[in-house]
XYZ file of C-alpha atoms in Angstrom:
758
model
C -50.689 14.400 -60.440
C -49.830 11.183 -62.208
C -51.411 7.919 -60.762
C -48.951 5.179 -60.009
C -49.951 1.705 -60.965
C -50.015 -1.070 -58.489
C -46.401 -2.282 -59.249
C -45.026 1.066 -58.906
C -46.981 1.594 -55.641
C -45.505 -1.553 -54.194
C -42.041 -0.633 -55.145
C -42.374 2.888 -53.683
C -43.774 1.344 -50.462
C -40.885 -1.104 -50.207
C -38.172 1.347 -50.863
C -39.556 3.837 -48.333
C -40.379 1.363 -45.697
C -37.327 -0.805 -45.847
C -34.650 1.903 -45.934
C -34.190 1.311 -42.267
C -33.085 -2.343 -42.759
C -29.680 -1.649 -44.510
C -27.738 -0.932 -41.303
C -26.526 -2.914 -38.363
C -28.140 -0.795 -35.834
C -31.755 -1.387 -35.144
C -32.695 2.178 -34.646
C -29.975 4.202 -36.462
C -31.025 4.866 -39.976
C -29.104 6.274 -42.877
C -28.446 9.969 -42.573
C -29.965 10.892 -46.038
C -32.354 9.511 -48.561
C -31.160 6.620 -50.836
C -31.769 6.820 -54.529
C -33.628 4.083 -56.478
C -30.564 2.717 -58.149
C -30.631 -0.789 -56.793
C -27.666 -1.868 -58.959
C -25.200 0.336 -56.905
C -23.876 -1.030 -53.638
C -25.130 1.155 -50.716
C -22.380 2.730 -48.611
C -22.760 3.527 -44.902
C -20.933 6.886 -44.273
C -19.789 5.566 -40.951
C -17.728 2.861 -42.732
C -15.533 5.658 -44.291
C -14.024 6.573 -40.980
C -11.802 4.635 -38.664
C -13.454 4.275 -35.362
C -10.764 3.997 -32.553
C -11.343 1.415 -29.937
C -12.895 2.872 -26.900
C -10.397 3.094 -23.923
C -12.058 1.721 -20.743
C -9.104 0.857 -18.514
C -5.487 1.885 -18.046
C -2.236 -0.207 -18.505
C 0.133 -0.809 -15.502
C 2.895 1.729 -15.210
C 6.151 0.286 -16.421
C 9.802 0.775 -15.526
C 9.125 1.728 -11.826
C 12.473 3.013 -10.581
C 13.001 3.360 -6.997
C 16.130 5.084 -5.574
C 18.468 2.908 -3.437
C 20.586 4.808 -0.933
C 20.928 7.831 -3.142
C 19.325 10.555 -0.969
C 19.632 11.134 2.785
C 15.933 11.761 3.544
C 14.097 11.042 0.410
C 13.252 8.000 -1.686
C 12.601 9.078 -5.321
C 10.309 7.211 -7.614
C 9.964 7.407 -11.453
C 7.943 5.339 -13.999
C 6.983 5.483 -17.616
C 3.904 7.653 -18.382
C 0.633 5.655 -19.112
C -1.546 6.834 -21.910
C -4.805 8.507 -20.846
C -3.694 8.589 -17.109
C -4.367 11.822 -15.377
C -3.019 10.817 -12.011
C -1.134 8.061 -10.214
C -1.771 6.375 -6.820
C 1.392 5.657 -4.913
C 1.484 3.246 -1.978
C 4.292 2.204 0.401
C 5.090 -0.649 2.742
C 7.893 -0.382 5.366
C 9.868 -3.352 6.272
C 12.555 -3.862 8.899
C 15.264 -6.532 8.398
C 15.248 -9.489 10.662
C 17.296 -8.518 13.708
C 19.222 -11.798 13.689
C 19.767 -12.809 9.971
C 19.240 -9.388 8.477
C 16.993 -10.901 5.904
C 14.190 -8.767 4.352
C 10.819 -10.243 3.672
C 8.915 -8.916 0.636
C 5.681 -7.397 2.183
C 2.249 -8.583 1.169
C -0.497 -6.445 -0.331
C -2.174 -5.776 3.036
C 0.969 -4.120 4.279
C 0.830 -1.236 1.848
C -0.544 2.126 2.771
C -1.537 5.076 0.498
C 1.020 7.893 0.698
C -0.468 9.926 -2.048
C -3.704 9.304 -4.040
C -3.213 11.940 -6.655
C 0.299 12.367 -8.180
C -0.029 14.212 -11.386
C 3.392 13.478 -12.854
C 5.216 10.209 -13.535
C 7.676 10.739 -10.617
C 7.252 11.202 -6.840
C 9.598 12.140 -4.007
C 8.809 10.383 -0.801
C 10.064 12.569 1.894
C 10.832 10.263 4.783
C 13.069 12.376 6.952
C 12.626 16.296 6.655
C 15.671 16.830 8.801
C 18.048 13.733 8.385
C 20.207 13.212 11.561
C 22.874 10.827 12.569
C 20.743 8.152 14.370
C 17.369 8.026 12.739
C 15.724 4.540 12.792
C 14.496 5.209 9.248
C 17.987 4.357 7.940
C 17.643 0.813 8.971
C 14.317 0.302 7.156
C 13.476 -0.748 3.528
C 10.607 1.000 1.603
C 8.596 -0.966 -0.939
C 6.416 0.911 -3.465
C 3.630 0.184 -5.970
C 1.967 2.567 -8.291
C -1.444 2.477 -10.093
C -2.502 4.699 -13.051
C -5.856 6.447 -12.693
C -8.205 8.707 -14.615
C -11.088 9.330 -12.250
C -12.567 12.321 -14.257
C -13.220 10.257 -17.318
C -14.153 7.189 -15.248
C -11.591 4.857 -16.684
C -10.774 1.697 -14.824
C -7.670 2.226 -12.766
C -4.721 0.000 -13.638
C -3.405 -2.869 -11.520
C -0.502 -1.968 -9.311
C 2.956 -2.406 -10.347
C 4.425 -5.826 -9.108
C 5.901 -6.028 -5.631
C 9.474 -7.184 -5.568
C 12.942 -6.273 -4.271
C 13.445 -4.177 -7.488
C 10.733 -1.725 -6.212
C 12.203 -1.210 -2.858
C 14.343 1.675 -1.778
C 16.293 2.908 1.244
C 17.903 6.185 2.410
C 21.529 7.169 2.058
C 22.875 6.355 5.516
C 25.486 8.655 7.104
C 28.843 7.236 8.220
C 28.586 5.522 11.501
C 30.839 4.586 14.547
C 32.794 7.760 14.381
C 35.704 7.948 16.758
C 38.394 10.374 17.497
C 41.642 9.910 19.414
C 41.459 10.949 23.121
C 44.981 11.631 24.151
C 46.710 8.873 22.331
C 49.228 11.151 20.611
C 50.601 14.562 21.435
C 50.876 15.570 17.709
C 47.716 14.632 16.022
C 44.113 13.375 16.417
C 42.927 10.530 14.240
C 39.312 10.357 13.346
C 37.842 7.114 12.051
C 34.400 5.931 10.853
C 32.501 3.195 9.253
C 32.158 3.664 5.482
C 29.174 4.207 3.274
C 28.629 2.075 0.134
C 29.355 3.896 -3.145
C 30.752 6.981 -1.349
C 32.968 9.041 -3.614
C 34.372 11.075 -0.865
C 33.929 12.163 2.704
C 33.808 15.636 4.176
C 35.213 16.368 7.740
C 34.092 19.304 9.850
C 35.649 20.388 13.195
C 34.570 22.650 16.065
C 35.159 23.227 19.734
C 31.540 23.460 21.089
C 29.791 20.254 22.477
C 26.616 21.478 20.831
C 28.020 21.461 17.404
C 27.682 25.133 16.782
C 30.229 27.001 14.691
C 31.952 23.940 13.135
C 33.956 24.593 10.042
C 35.126 22.658 7.087
C 38.439 20.827 7.911
C 39.205 18.614 4.970
C 37.862 15.925 2.592
C 39.172 12.462 1.660
C 38.416 9.944 -1.111
C 35.748 7.505 -0.719
C 38.080 4.562 -0.163
C 39.323 6.137 3.029
C 37.617 5.587 6.500
C 40.026 7.637 8.436
C 41.624 11.134 8.683
C 44.644 12.365 10.663
C 44.276 15.957 12.005
C 47.830 17.367 12.427
C 47.815 19.902 15.239
C 49.572 23.126 15.658
C 51.188 23.955 19.056
C 48.207 26.067 20.074
C 45.735 23.217 19.221
C 47.394 20.513 21.448
C 45.355 19.643 24.368
C 42.286 21.368 23.109
C 39.012 19.406 22.851
C 37.670 19.228 19.400
C 34.451 17.787 18.060
C 34.389 16.157 14.643
C 31.585 15.184 12.180
C 31.773 13.500 8.859
C 29.319 13.144 5.854
C 29.525 11.011 2.780
C 29.346 12.314 -0.751
C 28.293 10.250 -3.724
C 29.536 10.692 -7.250
C 26.214 12.306 -8.142
C 26.916 15.059 -5.532
C 24.294 13.875 -3.175
C 25.356 14.169 0.486
C 24.442 12.083 3.490
C 23.457 13.485 6.800
C 26.408 14.193 9.126
C 27.477 11.786 11.881
C 27.098 12.673 15.438
C 29.897 14.582 17.189
C 33.082 12.666 17.996
C 35.158 14.207 20.897
C 38.916 14.158 20.340
C 41.998 15.795 21.904
C 45.755 15.268 21.866
C 47.694 14.418 24.965
C 50.216 16.444 26.886
C 53.585 15.639 28.340
C 53.123 14.497 31.834
C 49.455 13.735 31.568
C 48.000 11.183 34.083
C 46.860 7.648 33.099
C 43.332 6.602 32.988
C 42.008 4.610 35.946
C 42.024 0.861 35.968
C 39.536 -1.923 36.816
C 36.547 -0.008 35.566
C 33.278 -2.115 35.732
C 29.542 -1.792 36.118
C 28.715 -3.546 39.376
C 24.941 -4.007 38.858
C 25.108 -4.053 35.019
C 23.890 -7.474 34.160
C 20.210 -6.865 34.473
C 20.324 -6.359 38.228
C 18.697 -3.078 38.277
C 15.512 -1.481 36.829
C 16.510 2.074 36.581
C 20.155 2.910 37.299
C 23.800 1.617 36.824
C 26.703 2.010 39.099
C 30.302 2.364 37.825
C 33.339 1.758 39.907
C 37.105 1.970 39.352
C 40.428 1.926 41.068
C 41.784 5.166 42.307
C 44.541 6.882 40.295
C 47.886 6.781 42.102
C 48.780 10.503 42.165
C 51.914 10.060 44.296
C 53.971 13.230 44.573
C 53.334 14.358 40.926
C 49.669 15.362 40.983
C 47.170 17.262 43.005
C 43.384 17.687 42.809
C 42.545 14.376 41.127
C 39.023 14.122 39.719
C 37.297 11.817 37.234
C 35.092 12.356 34.218
C 32.558 9.702 33.120
C 31.243 9.290 29.560
C 29.065 6.625 27.962
C 28.014 5.183 24.616
C 25.652 2.498 23.781
C 24.930 -0.211 21.202
C 22.352 2.180 19.582
C 24.265 5.446 19.725
C 28.042 5.489 19.484
C 28.311 9.195 20.316
C 30.159 9.921 23.633
C 27.792 11.367 26.109
C 29.188 13.246 29.200
C 27.499 11.663 32.134
C 29.398 13.518 34.938
C 32.555 15.501 35.558
C 34.441 16.475 38.625
C 33.822 13.161 40.433
C 36.100 12.728 43.379
C 35.335 9.336 44.483
C 35.951 6.024 42.726
C 32.253 5.209 41.930
C 29.342 6.839 40.263
C 25.666 5.850 39.893
C 24.148 6.842 36.573
C 20.571 7.520 37.162
C 19.988 9.636 34.100
C 17.460 8.604 31.457
C 18.432 5.062 30.643
C 16.312 3.017 28.324
C 15.467 -0.631 28.665
C 16.798 -3.079 26.089
C 20.015 -1.101 25.576
C 23.636 -1.961 26.450
C 25.594 0.874 27.816
C 29.397 1.311 27.785
C 31.189 3.499 30.148
C 34.453 5.345 29.978
C 36.386 7.041 32.739
C 38.976 9.831 32.350
C 41.482 11.056 34.906
C 41.899 14.811 35.381
C 44.755 15.955 37.720
C 46.911 18.979 38.170
C 50.631 18.430 37.418
C 53.062 19.461 40.169
C 56.347 18.833 38.109
C 57.396 19.034 34.567
C 56.835 21.692 31.878
C 53.116 21.561 32.439
C 53.316 22.077 36.185
C 50.286 23.834 37.531
C 47.996 22.779 34.627
C 45.088 20.369 34.892
C 46.019 17.623 32.557
C 43.764 14.897 31.102
C 44.363 11.315 30.643
C 43.167 9.334 27.649
C 39.733 7.637 27.897
C 39.711 4.175 29.382
C 39.600 1.380 26.767
C 36.316 -0.096 28.030
C 34.025 0.096 24.950
C 32.667 -2.490 22.663
C 35.401 -4.914 21.508
C 37.588 -4.247 24.550
C 38.977 -7.196 26.410
C 37.044 -6.140 29.620
C 34.381 -3.840 28.547
C 32.594 -1.661 31.154
C 29.129 -2.512 30.029
C 25.687 -2.678 31.687
C 22.077 -2.935 31.084
C 18.834 -2.636 32.891
C 16.516 -5.577 33.533
C 14.278 -5.247 30.494
C 11.295 -6.961 28.940
C 11.861 -8.521 25.507
C 11.994 -5.742 22.919
C 10.083 -7.590 20.260
C 6.951 -9.719 20.889
C 4.028 -10.918 18.796
C 1.167 -13.386 18.804
C 1.145 -15.781 15.820
C -1.163 -18.517 14.822
C -0.904 -22.051 16.150
C -1.800 -25.231 14.369
C -4.273 -25.726 17.199
C -7.168 -23.317 16.399
C -7.980 -22.704 20.160
C -4.443 -21.840 21.001
C -1.909 -19.086 19.923
C 1.888 -18.971 19.831
C 3.579 -16.324 21.770
C 6.887 -15.240 20.077
C 9.537 -12.975 21.554
C 13.203 -12.024 21.175
C 15.201 -12.735 24.247
C 15.774 -9.876 26.620
C 18.997 -7.883 26.321
C 21.933 -9.721 27.835
C 20.429 -13.042 27.662
C 23.541 -14.451 26.033
C 25.872 -13.501 28.809
C 27.360 -16.520 30.662
C 26.390 -15.147 34.107
C 22.748 -14.310 33.244
C 19.896 -16.737 33.776
C 16.523 -15.094 32.750
C 13.138 -16.487 32.971
C 9.821 -15.003 31.503
C 6.339 -14.471 32.833
C 3.605 -14.143 30.156
C 0.550 -12.315 31.534
C -2.768 -12.250 29.820
C -5.899 -10.084 30.226
C -9.339 -9.429 28.691
C -8.606 -5.698 28.921
C -6.205 -3.721 26.638
C -5.564 -1.604 29.603
C -4.623 -4.563 31.860
C -6.689 -2.633 34.513
C -8.341 -5.676 35.911
C -6.674 -8.449 37.846
C -4.720 -10.459 35.416
C -3.208 -13.917 35.686
C 0.141 -15.399 35.063
C -0.254 -17.574 32.086
C 3.171 -19.389 32.525
C 6.711 -19.116 33.948
C 9.401 -20.171 31.626
C 13.179 -20.369 31.437
C 15.073 -20.663 28.204
C 15.791 -24.256 28.914
C 12.105 -25.081 29.409
C 11.363 -27.899 27.092
C 7.993 -26.328 26.097
C 9.988 -23.357 24.800
C 11.270 -23.685 21.226
C 13.573 -21.493 19.386
C 12.455 -20.574 15.883
C 14.693 -20.264 12.961
C 14.818 -16.454 13.215
C 16.145 -16.777 16.924
C 12.814 -15.915 18.608
C 11.627 -17.867 21.590
C 8.225 -19.486 21.015
C 5.540 -20.775 23.312
C 2.115 -22.220 22.528
C -0.748 -21.218 24.997
C -4.433 -20.820 25.295
C -5.965 -18.021 23.259
C -6.676 -14.745 25.134
C -7.486 -11.139 23.997
C -4.290 -9.601 25.168
C -0.719 -10.566 26.376
C 2.496 -8.978 27.615
C 5.790 -10.365 28.745
C 8.132 -9.481 31.543
C 11.614 -10.809 32.306
C 12.738 -12.294 35.640
C 16.252 -12.338 36.941
C 16.607 -14.148 40.231
C 16.229 -12.065 43.439
C 15.946 -8.798 41.438
C 12.418 -9.520 40.543
C 10.876 -8.761 37.240
C 11.236 -6.061 34.570
C 8.688 -3.482 33.699
C 5.975 -5.029 31.472
C 6.570 -5.365 27.775
C 4.462 -3.943 25.033
C 0.887 -5.242 24.918
C 0.306 -7.604 22.138
C -2.722 -9.329 20.802
C -3.756 -12.040 18.328
C -5.042 -11.005 14.954
C -8.661 -11.727 14.902
C -10.039 -14.461 12.816
C -11.326 -13.702 9.276
C -14.909 -12.386 8.912
C -17.528 -14.814 7.611
C -20.347 -14.558 5.152
C -18.548 -11.597 3.181
C -20.871 -10.772 0.271
C -20.810 -8.000 -2.364
C -24.040 -6.791 -4.037
C -24.763 -7.589 -7.649
C -26.785 -4.728 -9.216
C -28.747 -4.683 -5.900
C -28.370 -4.552 -2.179
C -28.599 -0.771 -1.738
C -31.694 0.088 0.286
C -33.127 3.344 -1.040
C -31.111 3.574 -4.134
C -32.205 7.105 -4.610
C -30.024 8.173 -1.829
C -26.935 7.161 -3.694
C -25.280 8.759 -6.703
C -24.048 6.900 -9.806
C -20.656 7.720 -10.999
C -19.707 9.204 -14.393
C -19.988 5.788 -15.980
C -23.628 5.383 -14.788
C -22.679 2.871 -12.173
C -24.151 2.891 -8.637
C -22.210 1.892 -5.567
C -21.564 -1.752 -4.281
C -22.541 -2.786 -0.773
C -20.245 -5.166 1.073
C -21.613 -6.968 4.015
C -20.177 -9.496 6.485
C -20.531 -11.202 9.791
C -17.931 -11.418 12.600
C -16.026 -14.641 12.937
C -17.242 -17.305 15.303
C -15.726 -17.084 18.788
C -13.890 -13.868 18.040
C -14.768 -10.122 18.302
C -12.791 -7.860 16.017
C -12.598 -4.245 16.944
C -12.996 -3.154 13.432
C -12.450 -4.025 9.773
C -10.753 -2.760 6.713
C -12.082 -3.307 3.232
C -10.124 -3.954 0.077
C -11.068 -4.043 -3.585
C -9.461 -5.508 -6.884
C -10.449 -6.380 -10.345
C -8.557 -9.689 -9.923
C -9.386 -12.377 -7.346
C -5.702 -12.962 -6.303
C -3.775 -9.577 -6.543
C -3.824 -5.764 -6.812
C -6.122 -5.262 -3.945
C -6.216 -1.651 -2.668
C -7.572 -0.563 0.686
C -10.842 1.447 0.109
C -11.748 2.163 3.751
C -9.724 5.157 5.004
C -10.456 4.435 8.624
C -11.359 1.030 10.172
C -15.015 0.207 9.802
C -16.541 -0.019 13.407
C -19.991 -0.303 14.628
C -21.457 -1.751 11.591
C -20.845 -4.780 9.486
C -21.209 -3.196 6.036
C -19.383 -0.756 3.764
C -20.536 1.148 0.740
C -18.015 1.240 -2.077
C -18.543 4.579 -3.993
C -16.067 3.483 -6.697
C -15.472 6.587 -8.885
C -14.068 4.468 -11.806
C -16.457 1.529 -11.750
C -17.623 0.552 -15.166
C -20.504 -1.453 -16.501
C -19.665 -5.098 -17.063
C -16.768 -5.142 -14.667
C -16.696 -7.531 -11.683
C -14.962 -6.329 -8.523
C -13.492 -8.629 -5.830
C -13.603 -7.687 -2.181
C -11.889 -8.839 0.850
C -12.502 -7.790 4.440
C -9.737 -7.915 7.091
C -10.449 -8.175 10.801
C -8.631 -5.909 13.155
C -7.893 -5.874 16.845
C -7.843 -2.900 19.066
C -4.239 -2.207 18.238
C -5.254 -1.849 14.604
C -3.549 -5.050 13.512
C -4.978 -7.645 11.247
C -3.902 -10.122 8.547
C -6.818 -12.467 8.165
C -9.393 -12.002 5.481
C -12.062 -13.920 3.607
C -11.298 -16.264 0.661
C -12.555 -15.176 -2.752
C -15.781 -16.680 -4.085
C -18.805 -15.795 -6.177
C -20.404 -14.161 -3.208
C -17.500 -11.707 -2.650
C -17.481 -10.737 -6.301
C -19.782 -7.813 -7.008
C -20.858 -4.847 -9.256
C -23.143 -1.880 -8.952
C -26.495 -1.378 -10.415
C -26.761 0.813 -13.735
C -28.718 3.967 -14.291
C -31.526 3.499 -17.018
C -29.392 5.122 -19.750
C -26.375 3.005 -18.997
C -28.512 -0.160 -18.722
C -29.862 0.497 -22.166
C -26.295 1.092 -23.700
C -25.147 -2.260 -22.281
C -28.356 -4.059 -23.471
C -28.078 -2.436 -26.930
C -24.535 -4.176 -27.376
C -26.350 -7.566 -27.617
C -28.993 -6.194 -29.972
C -26.459 -4.648 -32.252
C -24.337 -7.660 -32.322
C -27.373 -9.891 -33.064
C -28.381 -7.957 -36.196
C -24.988 -8.301 -37.820
C -25.826 -12.105 -38.383
C -29.060 -11.250 -40.391
C -28.528 -11.298 -44.121
C -31.888 -10.044 -45.604
C -31.832 -6.732 -43.983
C -28.396 -5.963 -45.416
C -29.251 -6.777 -48.938
C -28.534 -3.995 -51.393
C -31.871 -4.258 -53.225
C -34.719 -3.025 -51.095
C -37.128 -5.701 -52.543
C -34.662 -8.378 -51.411
C -35.044 -7.409 -47.920
C -38.512 -8.845 -47.822
C -38.665 -12.340 -46.342
C -37.981 -14.274 -43.234
C -34.897 -15.755 -41.621
C -33.601 -16.927 -38.294
C -30.160 -16.748 -36.596
C -28.751 -18.331 -33.460
C -27.053 -16.593 -30.462
C -23.466 -17.380 -30.006
C -24.326 -18.699 -26.488
C -27.984 -19.545 -26.704
C -31.284 -18.831 -28.263
C -32.468 -17.399 -31.560
C -33.474 -14.149 -33.352
C -36.110 -14.294 -36.098
C -36.712 -11.800 -38.827
C -39.679 -11.235 -40.977
C -40.261 -8.198 -43.449
C -43.367 -7.891 -45.453
C -45.735 -5.486 -47.142
C -48.423 -4.362 -44.778
C -51.191 -2.181 -46.308
C -49.629 1.094 -47.595
C -46.380 0.385 -45.754
C -44.147 -2.316 -44.495
C -44.129 -4.281 -41.318
C -40.875 -5.744 -39.853
C -41.003 -8.297 -36.976
C -37.827 -9.136 -34.971
C -38.261 -11.730 -32.174
C -35.676 -12.772 -29.616
C -36.071 -16.131 -27.826
C -33.647 -16.609 -24.783
C -30.998 -14.901 -27.005
C -27.415 -14.409 -25.776
C -24.237 -13.488 -27.498
C -22.042 -11.979 -24.737
C -20.687 -13.397 -21.401
C -20.610 -11.063 -18.392
C -17.220 -9.300 -18.172
C -16.232 -11.356 -21.246
C -15.787 -14.433 -18.997
C -17.890 -17.577 -19.276
C -17.393 -18.289 -15.693
C -19.389 -15.169 -14.792
C -22.520 -16.275 -16.709
C -24.450 -14.383 -19.479
C -24.418 -10.619 -19.814
C -27.840 -10.191 -21.304
C -30.316 -13.072 -21.823
C -33.139 -11.499 -23.752
C -36.617 -12.430 -24.950
C -39.192 -10.183 -26.678
C -39.994 -8.205 -29.764
C -38.598 -5.109 -31.499
C -41.144 -4.312 -34.388
C -41.303 -1.578 -36.775
C -44.182 -0.022 -38.915
C -43.400 2.455 -41.706
C -45.117 4.298 -44.602
C -44.055 5.243 -47.973
C -42.029 8.188 -46.592
C -40.155 5.864 -44.328
C -41.766 7.417 -41.354
C -43.364 5.346 -38.660
C -43.217 3.810 -35.145
C -41.888 0.884 -33.243
C -43.499 -1.328 -30.675
C -42.646 -4.296 -28.602
C -40.906 -5.135 -25.280
C -37.653 -6.968 -24.727
C -37.017 -8.430 -21.250
C -33.500 -9.310 -19.931
C -33.833 -12.387 -17.711
C -32.756 -12.540 -14.008
C -30.006 -15.072 -14.945
C -28.153 -12.400 -16.837
C -25.805 -9.747 -15.400
C -28.256 -6.812 -15.470
C -31.951 -7.883 -15.480
C -34.649 -5.397 -16.588
C -36.754 -4.591 -19.694
C -36.969 -2.023 -22.538
C -40.241 -0.955 -24.220
C -40.291 0.537 -27.746
C -43.835 1.761 -28.073
C -42.801 5.399 -27.709
C -39.963 5.404 -30.362
C -40.622 7.455 -33.553
C -39.200 6.666 -37.057
C -38.504 9.684 -39.248
C -37.121 9.633 -42.696
C -35.951 6.038 -42.389
C -34.261 6.421 -39.133
C -35.104 6.932 -35.419
C -35.718 10.497 -35.064
C -37.572 11.019 -31.809
C -39.423 9.695 -28.862
C -37.984 7.436 -26.079
C -37.643 3.985 -24.733
C -39.203 2.952 -21.433
C -36.633 1.292 -19.349
C -36.934 -0.477 -15.927
C -34.053 -2.250 -14.166
C -34.286 -5.132 -11.711
C -32.052 -7.121 -9.363
C -31.196 -10.800 -9.629
C -34.325 -11.718 -7.737
C -36.495 -9.852 -10.220
C -37.338 -7.071 -7.756
C -37.524 -3.517 -9.354
C -34.564 -1.310 -8.801
C -35.442 1.543 -11.004
C -39.074 1.777 -12.136
C -40.004 2.685 -15.662
C -38.488 5.801 -16.922
C -37.702 7.480 -20.259
C -34.339 6.917 -22.132
C -33.937 9.144 -24.977
C -34.000 7.595 -28.488
C -30.374 8.581 -29.183
C -28.998 6.621 -26.163
C -27.110 3.666 -27.213
C -26.265 4.939 -30.677
C -23.295 7.148 -29.548
C -20.109 6.673 -31.674
């Protein structure tokens, strides 16, 4: 064996011990030995490959298309696919147009409800009506949608929701309405009319003879610019009662639901006339449960026998003729069938008499229906005394008061009607205790105002529950209206935990990104007692909040957010909405530093996040990146981009080398990349390396992340092994802490390879 002289020994020691210093990572050394050619520039094999930027969050879905009146029971959605998304979350808000102006108000985020959490394609069919009919209320509503891209399995941050606007609202294809058929006006044909449907390419007409609509057959079709059809009759069809229904067809081939059935028939020679002077005698809110119709008797003379009458009705909500009674022999009838409050009913009377003379002698002949429906000069219309159909409790400018708003009761605009209103209040939602009359108002009361949307409005003391009844002179009052309640005040002291706040962290599981849940706490509002709360979360302080409580939170003032896609370094904003017993609520906390939170990290994930600052700091050093190993010896110091310094000192130490690296209040990165959030890691301590001629050795030292950073804690290097010029075994000891310096996770092993993943 040849002895090396001192110079050669020193060179060998330096080359072996300083191999580790030519790379940006503290603990990732070159994968193979480096030769002694110090004139050739050293190359890191990692530099030969392009490293794609890590995807941590998903982009917002683009081009959200929502069908507008294209399908009778479904609204269809489509959007562009989002890269890396494995599913989509679809939410919907339902809005009714203003009953007076017809205007539609764009909903707020809190109005949206989840309709499907896991849509695995970039389209969705929202089935609103499984069996579309002629009178479904859903036709009158507008449906707003928003979509978020998600990849829960890989723990990617969900995208923000698509923007809310009128472009992302849809509605159902409405069937034709107001269908009518002639009832004895002609002896040769029956004319059927209806109100058209926008964008209809054609209409299909069916006809049958059964009142229940069974056995109807295709009759004919007309172009979309036609809203009527003349059904020419054969001799055998004259005088026969037919039922008609119509549907609209779009150019795409999509068909609407059918209208209700319209009764029609042709007249016969010698048919009687309909009775005259038809009226509803108690129709102007003078009854609570029935309506009485009267008419003048038909003058049969010597031409008719066996005179009887048939009564039909329609309403302002259903234009289909309903048979109320037939075979009535007198000149009045009381309709005590199921009549609904808040609805105007129109009555029609038909004469049926047996002809004594003429070509139809001996036959029972029918008159046409009386012209007493909507739009008639003297309609036979009536309504029950009803409570206002729409009521609400709104905020007042006076914090101890509320504003009661209601739409006037049906028939209020009739010249002969003079309503007043009683507003009752109670401390019980059941109104089962004695309640008091809060006020008695007429529409001319100076304390009652009329808002721009036509609602009456009155300011009164705040109470838990209200309901309104309508008074009409000597008749008394209507049945009570719907129970309404103020929306509770917003909760106070809302706070979200920041790497802390979970008692017994071992009882909770971290998600696939190594992030533990966040605890949200709050206190009830002063002078108010909400029945429950809903909790919402967003990555932005002012938009894209999603409800994360499936059911109202009751019996507690906290919520654990097991966010499956939470990522280290991301702040989450929370708002809590107070709810009343009716499940209604609008008021939530304002956003502040307290309502912004994030979960604690596992030891492994803590070290990955901490190591980002360490790696970045070493890119600023120059000596350790020199091509000549002997040039790596020496000392230098660099400053953090935010604060502090890192000092470097490499020297020969006995038969090896000693490299000292000391951090002093060093910080390069802001939490969440935002200076408003403070520093991510503010570190102080040492990462030292001792190595021999073979580039084997150990590390020592401790680095502490200060409480003022995003994730306090510390890492110890004393158990890390250096083999062949790189980290090749052992582990770090890591302990995490909360912002107060209290231990969250006590010291535990983190494998040497953690933090060096590509």
